[in-house]
Coordinates of C-alpha atoms in Angstrom, one line a residue:
M1 CA -13.6 136.1 -29.6
P2 CA -12.0 134.2 -32.5
L3 CA -8.6 135.3 -33.8
F4 CA -7.6 136.2 -37.3
Y5 CA -4.3 134.3 -38.0
L6 CA -2.1 136.3 -40.3
H7 CA 1.1 134.5 -41.5
I8 CA 3.3 136.2 -44.0
Q9 CA 5.9 134.5 -46.2
K10 CA 7.0 137.7 -47.9
S11 CA 5.9 141.3 -48.2
L12 CA 5.5 142.1 -51.9
Q13 CA 4.2 145.6 -52.1
G14 CA 3.9 148.4 -49.5
N15 CA 3.9 148.1 -45.7
F16 CA 0.9 146.9 -43.8
Q17 CA 0.4 149.2 -40.7
I18 CA -2.1 147.7 -38.3
K19 CA -4.7 150.2 -37.0
K20 CA -7.7 150.1 -34.7
I21 CA -9.7 148.4 -37.5
N22 CA -8.2 146.5 -40.5
I23 CA -9.4 144.6 -43.5
A24 CA -7.6 141.7 -45.2
F25 CA -8.4 140.7 -48.8
V26 CA -7.4 137.1 -49.3
F27 CA -7.1 136.2 -53.0
Q28 CA -5.5 133.8 -55.5
V29 CA -4.0 135.0 -58.8
N30 CA -5.8 132.1 -60.5
C31 CA -9.2 133.4 -59.4
P32 CA -11.1 135.5 -61.9
G33 CA -13.6 136.7 -59.4
C34 CA -10.9 138.1 -57.2
F35 CA -10.0 140.4 -60.1
V36 CA -13.4 141.2 -61.5
Y37 CA -14.9 142.5 -58.3
G38 CA -12.5 141.9 -55.4
I39 CA -9.5 144.1 -56.3
P40 CA -11.6 147.0 -57.7
M41 CA -13.6 147.1 -54.5
M42 CA -10.5 147.0 -52.3
N43 CA -8.9 149.8 -54.4
E44 CA -12.0 151.9 -53.9
L45 CA -12.1 151.3 -50.2
F46 CA -8.3 152.0 -49.9
T47 CA -8.6 155.2 -51.8
K48 CA -11.4 156.4 -49.5
Y49 CA -10.2 155.1 -46.1
E50 CA -6.5 154.4 -46.1
N51 CA -5.9 157.0 -43.4
E52 CA -8.4 155.4 -41.0
I53 CA -8.3 151.7 -41.8
G54 CA -5.4 149.2 -42.2
F55 CA -5.4 147.4 -45.5
I56 CA -3.6 144.2 -46.5
G57 CA -3.9 141.9 -49.5
V58 CA -2.9 138.3 -48.9
S59 CA -2.1 136.3 -52.1
T60 CA -2.6 132.7 -51.1
A61 CA -2.7 129.2 -52.6
F62 CA -5.1 126.4 -51.6
E63 CA -5.2 124.8 -55.0
D64 CA -3.4 125.1 -58.4
F65 CA -0.1 125.5 -56.6
E66 CA 1.8 125.8 -59.9
L67 CA -0.2 129.0 -60.8
N68 CA -0.9 130.6 -57.4
T69 CA 2.7 131.5 -56.7
E70 CA 4.7 134.3 -55.2
G71 CA 6.3 134.8 -58.6
N72 CA 3.0 135.2 -60.4
T73 CA 1.9 137.6 -57.7
Q74 CA 5.0 139.7 -58.2
L75 CA 4.4 139.8 -62.0
L76 CA 0.8 141.0 -61.3
L77 CA 2.1 143.8 -59.0
Q78 CA 5.0 144.8 -61.2
E79 CA 3.7 144.4 -64.7
N80 CA -0.1 143.7 -64.3
K81 CA 0.5 140.3 -65.8
L82 CA -2.3 137.6 -65.4
T83 CA -2.2 133.9 -65.2
G84 CA -4.4 130.8 -65.6
E85 CA -8.2 131.1 -65.6
T86 CA -7.8 134.8 -64.8
K87 CA -5.8 135.4 -68.0
K88 CA -8.3 133.4 -70.0
Y89 CA -11.2 135.6 -68.7
Y90 CA -9.4 138.9 -69.6
D91 CA -8.3 137.5 -72.9
S92 CA -11.9 136.9 -73.7
I93 CA -12.7 140.6 -73.2
D94 CA -9.6 141.7 -75.1
E95 CA -7.6 142.7 -72.1
E96 CA -4.0 141.5 -72.3
I97 CA -3.0 142.7 -68.9
Y98 CA -5.0 143.6 -65.7
P99 CA -6.4 147.1 -66.3
Q100 CA -6.0 148.3 -62.7
K101 CA -2.9 148.8 -60.5
I102 CA -3.3 147.3 -57.1
L103 CA -3.0 150.2 -54.6
F104 CA -2.9 148.5 -51.2
P105 CA -0.1 146.6 -49.5
V106 CA 0.2 142.9 -50.6
V107 CA 1.9 140.0 -49.0
F108 CA 2.3 136.3 -49.9
D109 CA 0.7 133.8 -47.6
A110 CA 3.1 131.6 -45.6
L111 CA 3.2 128.4 -47.6
K112 CA 4.6 125.4 -45.7
P113 CA 5.2 121.7 -46.5
T114 CA 2.4 119.7 -45.0
K115 CA 4.6 117.8 -42.6
D116 CA 5.9 121.1 -41.1
F117 CA 2.4 122.6 -40.9
L118 CA 0.5 119.8 -39.2
T119 CA 1.7 120.4 -35.6
N120 CA -0.7 119.6 -32.8
E121 CA -1.1 123.4 -32.2
N122 CA -2.2 124.1 -35.8
V123 CA -4.5 121.1 -35.9
Q124 CA -6.1 122.2 -32.6
A125 CA -6.5 125.7 -34.0
I126 CA -8.3 124.4 -37.1
C127 CA -10.7 122.3 -35.0
N128 CA -11.4 125.3 -32.7
K129 CA -12.7 127.2 -35.7
N130 CA -15.6 124.7 -35.6
P131 CA -18.1 126.3 -33.2
N132 CA -19.3 122.9 -32.1
F133 CA -15.9 121.5 -31.3
A134 CA -16.0 122.5 -27.6
L135 CA -19.3 120.6 -27.2
L136 CA -17.9 117.3 -28.4
S137 CA -16.9 114.4 -26.2
A138 CA -13.2 113.6 -25.8
E139 CA -13.6 110.7 -28.2
E140 CA -15.4 112.8 -30.8
K141 CA -12.7 115.5 -30.5
L142 CA -10.0 113.0 -31.1
T143 CA -11.8 111.7 -34.2
M144 CA -12.1 115.3 -35.6
L145 CA -8.4 116.0 -34.8
N146 CA -7.4 112.8 -36.7
S147 CA -9.7 113.7 -39.6
V148 CA -8.1 117.1 -40.0
K149 CA -4.6 115.5 -40.0
E150 CA -5.7 112.9 -42.6
Y151 CA -7.4 115.5 -44.9
Y152 CA -4.6 118.0 -44.9
G153 CA -2.0 115.3 -45.1
R154 CA -3.0 114.7 -48.7
L155 CA -1.9 118.2 -49.8
P156 CA 1.7 119.0 -50.9
F157 CA 1.6 122.5 -49.3
I158 CA -0.5 124.3 -46.8
A159 CA -1.2 128.1 -46.9
E160 CA -1.2 129.1 -43.2
T161 CA -3.4 132.2 -43.3
F162 CA -6.0 130.6 -45.5
T163 CA -6.1 127.3 -43.6
L164 CA -5.8 128.4 -40.0
N165 CA -8.7 130.7 -40.6
Q166 CA -10.7 128.0 -42.3
L167 CA -11.7 130.3 -45.1
P168 CA -14.2 128.9 -47.6
G169 CA -12.4 130.1 -50.7
T170 CA -11.4 133.3 -52.5
P171 CA -12.1 136.1 -52.5
S172 CA -12.5 136.5 -48.8
F173 CA -12.6 139.7 -46.8
I174 CA -11.8 139.7 -43.1
I175 CA -12.3 142.7 -40.7
F176 CA -10.1 142.5 -37.6
D177 CA -8.9 144.8 -34.8
N178 CA -5.5 145.8 -33.6
E179 CA -5.3 142.7 -31.4
Y180 CA -6.2 140.4 -34.4
N181 CA -9.6 139.7 -33.0
L182 CA -11.8 138.6 -36.0
L183 CA -14.8 140.9 -36.2
Q184 CA -16.4 140.0 -39.5
S185 CA -15.7 137.9 -42.6
F186 CA -17.2 137.8 -46.1
F187 CA -16.7 135.3 -48.9
G188 CA -17.4 135.8 -52.6
H189 CA -19.1 138.7 -54.2
E190 CA -20.1 141.2 -51.5
Y191 CA -21.5 144.7 -52.0
Q192 CA -19.0 147.4 -51.1
K193 CA -21.6 149.3 -49.1
V194 CA -22.2 146.2 -46.9
I195 CA -18.5 146.1 -46.0
E196 CA -18.4 149.8 -45.4
I197 CA -21.3 149.5 -43.0
F198 CA -19.4 146.9 -40.9
L199 CA -16.2 149.1 -41.0
K200 CA -18.3 151.9 -39.7
H201 CA -19.8 149.8 -37.0
Y202 CA -16.5 148.6 -35.7
G203 CA -14.5 151.8 -36.3
T204 CA -15.0 155.5 -36.7
L205 CA -15.7 155.8 -40.4
K206 CA -18.2 158.4 -41.6
L207 CA -20.0 157.1 -44.6
Q208 CA -21.0 159.5 -47.3
N209 CA -24.5 160.9 -47.1
E210 CA -26.0 158.7 -49.7
P211 CA -28.8 156.0 -49.5
I212 CA -27.5 152.5 -48.8
I213 CA -28.9 150.1 -51.4
F214 CA -28.5 146.3 -50.9

């Protein structure tokens, strides 16, 4: 079973307590979609299930490193301040600050200089996320390993949680167990009820007696 790699540079709000079933919300502060539907959904899930499920928000940076920072994440958590494209969106609807308080624990992804990140172990972990990697010949594996090194070598920094899990973008939602086995992942705009169904499947949640509409 694949693992969920969680690497934390700094805890910014609350304390993540791992439980039998957990959900990670990986976001960037310069990501309007993370704020329009990601955070509200996580707040709702946290309010309903915080006693049964472990919740963690991971503020990351895979682009726009000058905006997706630990400092801007702290301003969001402490003062509801917005940045970049997210601020532009909320300015367009006459909201000067983010209208919700983030309720769940939040950490900042471990951000490393590229030369420190690109160890043989990390490159191998990235390649192993490709389900076809084990089927390749030795020569093909070496080609992929070198391609990964070349691709990530162009970036100034690497966010470990985002990169080692090979997430497609933000917002991403990852369900994992208390041994960090990756059970399910979602990218982009996902219905809350869908995530609740998977939380129930893997854990012991009791959904409210209401019809599930997809």
